[in-house]
Amino acid sequence: MVAPAKDALGCRDCHAAEGRLEKVTGIYIPGRASDHAGWLDTAGWTLAALTLLGTLVHGFGRIVLRKRK
Ligand code: HEC
């Protein structure tokens, strides 16, 4: 039997901190608090921020130097 639509689970029911599968050990579930690697999240967001910063600086430089022939 398939559960009715109103009882359907959303992704975040399982893929979240305090999700319904939080206590299941031995598997990796993306989004779960116990599966986070804090340093890796920090490293990833740092790289993303640096990429954005580099793009903005480069674009700004091109705008500023555009008039020089
Ligand atoms: C009933 C709980 C549950 C729900 C609801 C759920 N997931 Fe998952 N999901 C899991 C579990 C458990 C795993 C890990 C499976 C494994 O390691 O074999 C997983 C794994 C994944 C993965 C990683 C797959 C991989 O190859 O490692 C992705 C991406 C994912 N889910 C996306 C979603 C999306 C998008 C939704 C909503 C449409 C969703 N999940 C809804 C329980 C759930």
Short mmCIF file of N, CA and C and ligand atoms in Angstrom, two decimals:
data_model
loop_
_atom_site.label_atom_id
_atom_site.label_comp_id
_atom_site.label_asym_id
_atom_site.label_seq_id
_atom_site.Cartn_x
_atom_site.Cartn_y
_atom_site.Cartn_z
N MET A 1 0.83 -1.20 0.00
CA MET A 1 0.00 0.00 0.00
C MET A 1 0.86 1.24 0.00
N VAL A 2 0.45 2.22 -0.73
CA VAL A 2 1.18 3.49 -0.78
C VAL A 2 0.46 4.49 0.12
N ALA A 3 1.24 5.22 0.95
CA ALA A 3 0.63 6.20 1.86
C ALA A 3 -0.01 7.33 1.07
N PRO A 4 -1.09 7.90 1.61
CA PRO A 4 -1.73 9.03 0.92
C PRO A 4 -0.79 10.23 0.82
N ALA A 5 -1.05 11.11 -0.14
CA ALA A 5 -0.14 12.22 -0.43
C ALA A 5 0.10 13.11 0.78
N LYS A 6 -0.94 13.27 1.62
CA LYS A 6 -0.76 14.19 2.75
C LYS A 6 0.24 13.65 3.77
N ASP A 7 0.51 12.34 3.72
CA ASP A 7 1.48 11.76 4.64
C ASP A 7 2.86 11.59 4.00
N ALA A 8 3.00 12.04 2.76
CA ALA A 8 4.27 11.89 2.07
C ALA A 8 5.37 12.66 2.79
N LEU A 9 6.57 12.11 2.77
CA LEU A 9 7.69 12.77 3.42
C LEU A 9 8.37 13.73 2.45
N GLY A 10 8.81 14.85 2.97
CA GLY A 10 9.64 15.76 2.18
C GLY A 10 11.09 15.41 2.40
N CYS A 11 11.96 15.90 1.53
CA CYS A 11 13.39 15.58 1.64
C CYS A 11 13.92 15.94 3.03
N ARG A 12 13.47 17.07 3.56
CA ARG A 12 14.03 17.55 4.81
C ARG A 12 13.53 16.77 6.03
N ASP A 13 12.55 15.91 5.86
CA ASP A 13 12.15 15.05 6.97
C ASP A 13 13.30 14.13 7.36
N CYS A 14 14.09 13.73 6.38
CA CYS A 14 15.25 12.87 6.67
C CYS A 14 16.57 13.64 6.51
N HIS A 15 16.63 14.50 5.51
CA HIS A 15 17.88 15.21 5.21
C HIS A 15 17.95 16.52 5.96
N ALA A 16 18.07 16.46 7.27
CA ALA A 16 18.17 17.67 8.08
C ALA A 16 18.72 17.31 9.44
N ALA A 17 19.25 18.31 10.14
CA ALA A 17 19.60 18.10 11.54
C ALA A 17 18.30 17.77 12.27
N GLU A 18 18.34 16.83 13.17
CA GLU A 18 17.15 16.38 13.89
C GLU A 18 16.12 15.75 12.96
N GLY A 19 16.55 15.22 11.81
CA GLY A 19 15.65 14.52 10.91
C GLY A 19 15.21 13.19 11.50
N ARG A 20 14.26 12.54 10.87
CA ARG A 20 13.72 11.32 11.48
C ARG A 20 14.69 10.15 11.45
N LEU A 21 15.76 10.24 10.65
CA LEU A 21 16.75 9.16 10.64
C LEU A 21 18.02 9.56 11.38
N GLU A 22 17.92 10.60 12.23
CA GLU A 22 19.11 11.13 12.91
C GLU A 22 19.85 10.05 13.70
N LYS A 23 19.12 9.11 14.30
CA LYS A 23 19.76 8.15 15.20
C LYS A 23 20.25 6.89 14.49
N VAL A 24 19.99 6.76 13.19
CA VAL A 24 20.46 5.59 12.45
C VAL A 24 21.97 5.72 12.22
N THR A 25 22.72 4.75 12.71
CA THR A 25 24.18 4.83 12.56
C THR A 25 24.64 3.97 11.39
N GLY A 26 25.86 4.21 10.96
CA GLY A 26 26.48 3.34 9.97
C GLY A 26 26.22 3.72 8.53
N ILE A 27 25.40 4.73 8.29
CA ILE A 27 25.19 5.19 6.92
C ILE A 27 25.39 6.69 6.85
N TYR A 28 25.68 7.16 5.65
CA TYR A 28 25.87 8.59 5.42
C TYR A 28 24.60 9.15 4.80
N ILE A 29 23.98 10.12 5.45
CA ILE A 29 22.79 10.77 4.90
C ILE A 29 23.10 12.25 4.75
N PRO A 30 23.18 12.74 3.50
CA PRO A 30 23.50 14.14 3.28
C PRO A 30 22.54 15.05 4.05
N GLY A 31 23.07 16.07 4.72
CA GLY A 31 22.25 17.04 5.43
C GLY A 31 22.09 16.74 6.91
N ARG A 32 22.42 15.55 7.32
CA ARG A 32 22.25 15.15 8.71
C ARG A 32 23.36 15.76 9.56
N ALA A 33 23.00 16.22 10.77
CA ALA A 33 23.98 16.92 11.61
C ALA A 33 25.19 16.04 11.89
N SER A 34 24.97 14.76 12.20
CA SER A 34 26.08 13.90 12.58
C SER A 34 26.99 13.57 11.40
N ASP A 35 26.54 13.87 10.19
CA ASP A 35 27.37 13.59 9.01
C ASP A 35 28.08 14.84 8.49
N HIS A 36 27.92 15.95 9.19
CA HIS A 36 28.62 17.16 8.78
C HIS A 36 30.09 17.09 9.15
N ALA A 37 30.95 17.60 8.29
CA ALA A 37 32.35 17.81 8.64
C ALA A 37 32.54 19.32 8.66
N GLY A 38 32.56 19.89 9.86
CA GLY A 38 32.60 21.34 10.00
C GLY A 38 33.73 22.00 9.24
N TRP A 39 34.93 21.42 9.33
CA TRP A 39 36.09 22.05 8.66
C TRP A 39 35.91 22.02 7.14
N LEU A 40 35.26 20.95 6.63
CA LEU A 40 35.07 20.85 5.18
C LEU A 40 34.04 21.87 4.71
N ASP A 41 32.96 22.06 5.49
CA ASP A 41 31.98 23.09 5.16
C ASP A 41 32.65 24.46 5.14
N THR A 42 33.48 24.73 6.16
CA THR A 42 34.18 26.01 6.22
C THR A 42 35.10 26.19 5.02
N ALA A 43 35.85 25.13 4.69
CA ALA A 43 36.76 25.21 3.55
C ALA A 43 35.99 25.47 2.26
N GLY A 44 34.89 24.79 2.07
CA GLY A 44 34.09 24.96 0.85
C GLY A 44 33.53 26.37 0.72
N TRP A 45 32.95 26.88 1.81
CA TRP A 45 32.37 28.22 1.76
C TRP A 45 33.46 29.27 1.61
N THR A 46 34.65 29.02 2.21
CA THR A 46 35.77 29.95 2.03
C THR A 46 36.16 30.01 0.56
N LEU A 47 36.27 28.86 -0.08
CA LEU A 47 36.61 28.83 -1.51
C LEU A 47 35.54 29.54 -2.34
N ALA A 48 34.28 29.31 -2.02
CA ALA A 48 33.20 29.96 -2.77
C ALA A 48 33.28 31.47 -2.61
N ALA A 49 33.54 31.93 -1.37
CA ALA A 49 33.63 33.37 -1.11
C ALA A 49 34.82 33.98 -1.85
N LEU A 50 35.97 33.27 -1.83
CA LEU A 50 37.15 33.78 -2.52
C LEU A 50 36.91 33.85 -4.03
N THR A 51 36.19 32.86 -4.56
CA THR A 51 35.88 32.86 -5.99
C THR A 51 35.03 34.08 -6.35
N LEU A 52 34.00 34.33 -5.51
CA LEU A 52 33.14 35.48 -5.75
C LEU A 52 33.95 36.78 -5.66
N LEU A 53 34.79 36.87 -4.62
CA LEU A 53 35.61 38.07 -4.44
C LEU A 53 36.52 38.29 -5.65
N GLY A 54 37.19 37.23 -6.10
CA GLY A 54 38.08 37.33 -7.25
C GLY A 54 37.34 37.79 -8.49
N THR A 55 36.15 37.26 -8.71
CA THR A 55 35.36 37.63 -9.88
C THR A 55 34.97 39.10 -9.82
N LEU A 56 34.55 39.56 -8.64
CA LEU A 56 34.14 40.95 -8.49
C LEU A 56 35.33 41.90 -8.71
N VAL A 57 36.48 41.55 -8.11
CA VAL A 57 37.67 42.40 -8.27
C VAL A 57 38.08 42.45 -9.74
N HIS A 58 38.07 41.31 -10.39
CA HIS A 58 38.44 41.25 -11.80
C HIS A 58 37.47 42.10 -12.65
N GLY A 59 36.19 41.91 -12.42
CA GLY A 59 35.19 42.65 -13.19
C GLY A 59 35.31 44.15 -12.94
N PHE A 60 35.51 44.52 -11.69
CA PHE A 60 35.67 45.93 -11.34
C PHE A 60 36.90 46.50 -12.05
N GLY A 61 38.00 45.73 -12.03
CA GLY A 61 39.21 46.17 -12.71
C GLY A 61 38.99 46.41 -14.20
N ARG A 62 38.23 45.53 -14.82
CA ARG A 62 37.96 45.69 -16.25
C ARG A 62 37.14 46.93 -16.52
N ILE A 63 36.17 47.22 -15.63
CA ILE A 63 35.35 48.42 -15.82
C ILE A 63 36.21 49.67 -15.67
N VAL A 64 37.06 49.68 -14.62
CA VAL A 64 37.91 50.84 -14.35
C VAL A 64 38.89 51.07 -15.49
N LEU A 65 39.47 49.99 -16.03
CA LEU A 65 40.53 50.12 -17.05
C LEU A 65 39.97 50.13 -18.47
N ARG A 66 38.65 50.10 -18.60
CA ARG A 66 38.05 49.97 -19.93
C ARG A 66 38.45 51.11 -20.86
N LYS A 67 38.51 52.33 -20.31
CA LYS A 67 38.72 53.49 -21.17
C LYS A 67 40.16 53.60 -21.64
N ARG A 68 41.11 52.94 -20.95
CA ARG A 68 42.51 53.00 -21.40
C ARG A 68 42.68 52.18 -22.66
N LYS A 69 43.25 52.73 -23.67
CA LYS A 69 43.45 52.00 -24.90
C LYS A 69 44.83 51.36 -24.93
C1 HEC B 1 12.65 8.44 4.39
C2 HEC B 1 13.82 9.28 4.53
C3 HEC B 1 14.33 10.01 3.28
C4 HEC B 1 13.64 10.91 2.50
C5 HEC B 1 12.20 11.41 2.65
C6 HEC B 1 14.58 11.35 1.48
N1 HEC B 1 15.79 10.71 1.64
FE1 HEC B 1 17.46 11.00 0.52
N2 HEC B 1 18.43 9.56 1.57
C7 HEC B 1 17.92 8.88 2.65
C8 HEC B 1 18.90 7.92 3.11
C9 HEC B 1 18.71 6.94 4.28
C10 HEC B 1 20.03 8.07 2.29
C11 HEC B 1 21.35 7.28 2.32
C12 HEC B 1 21.18 6.06 1.46
C13 HEC B 1 22.44 5.25 1.40
O1 HEC B 1 23.46 5.65 1.95
O2 HEC B 1 22.41 4.17 0.79
C14 HEC B 1 19.71 9.12 1.34
C15 HEC B 1 20.56 9.55 0.34
C16 HEC B 1 20.32 10.62 -0.49
C17 HEC B 1 21.26 11.18 -1.43
C18 HEC B 1 22.68 10.69 -1.66
C19 HEC B 1 22.64 9.56 -2.64
C20 HEC B 1 23.95 8.88 -2.72
O3 HEC B 1 24.26 8.31 -3.79
O4 HEC B 1 24.71 8.87 -1.74
C21 HEC B 1 20.65 12.21 -2.06
C22 HEC B 1 21.23 13.11 -3.14
C23 HEC B 1 19.30 12.29 -1.54
N3 HEC B 1 19.13 11.31 -0.58
C24 HEC B 1 18.36 13.20 -1.94
C25 HEC B 1 17.04 13.23 -1.51
C26 HEC B 1 16.03 14.10 -2.07
C27 HEC B 1 16.26 15.13 -3.16
C28 HEC B 1 14.87 13.83 -1.39
C29 HEC B 1 13.47 14.44 -1.61
C30 HEC B 1 12.93 14.34 -2.95
C31 HEC B 1 15.17 12.78 -0.42
N4 HEC B 1 16.50 12.44 -0.53
C32 HEC B 1 14.27 12.26 0.49
C33 HEC B 1 16.68 9.06 3.21
C34 HEC B 1 15.68 9.88 2.73
#
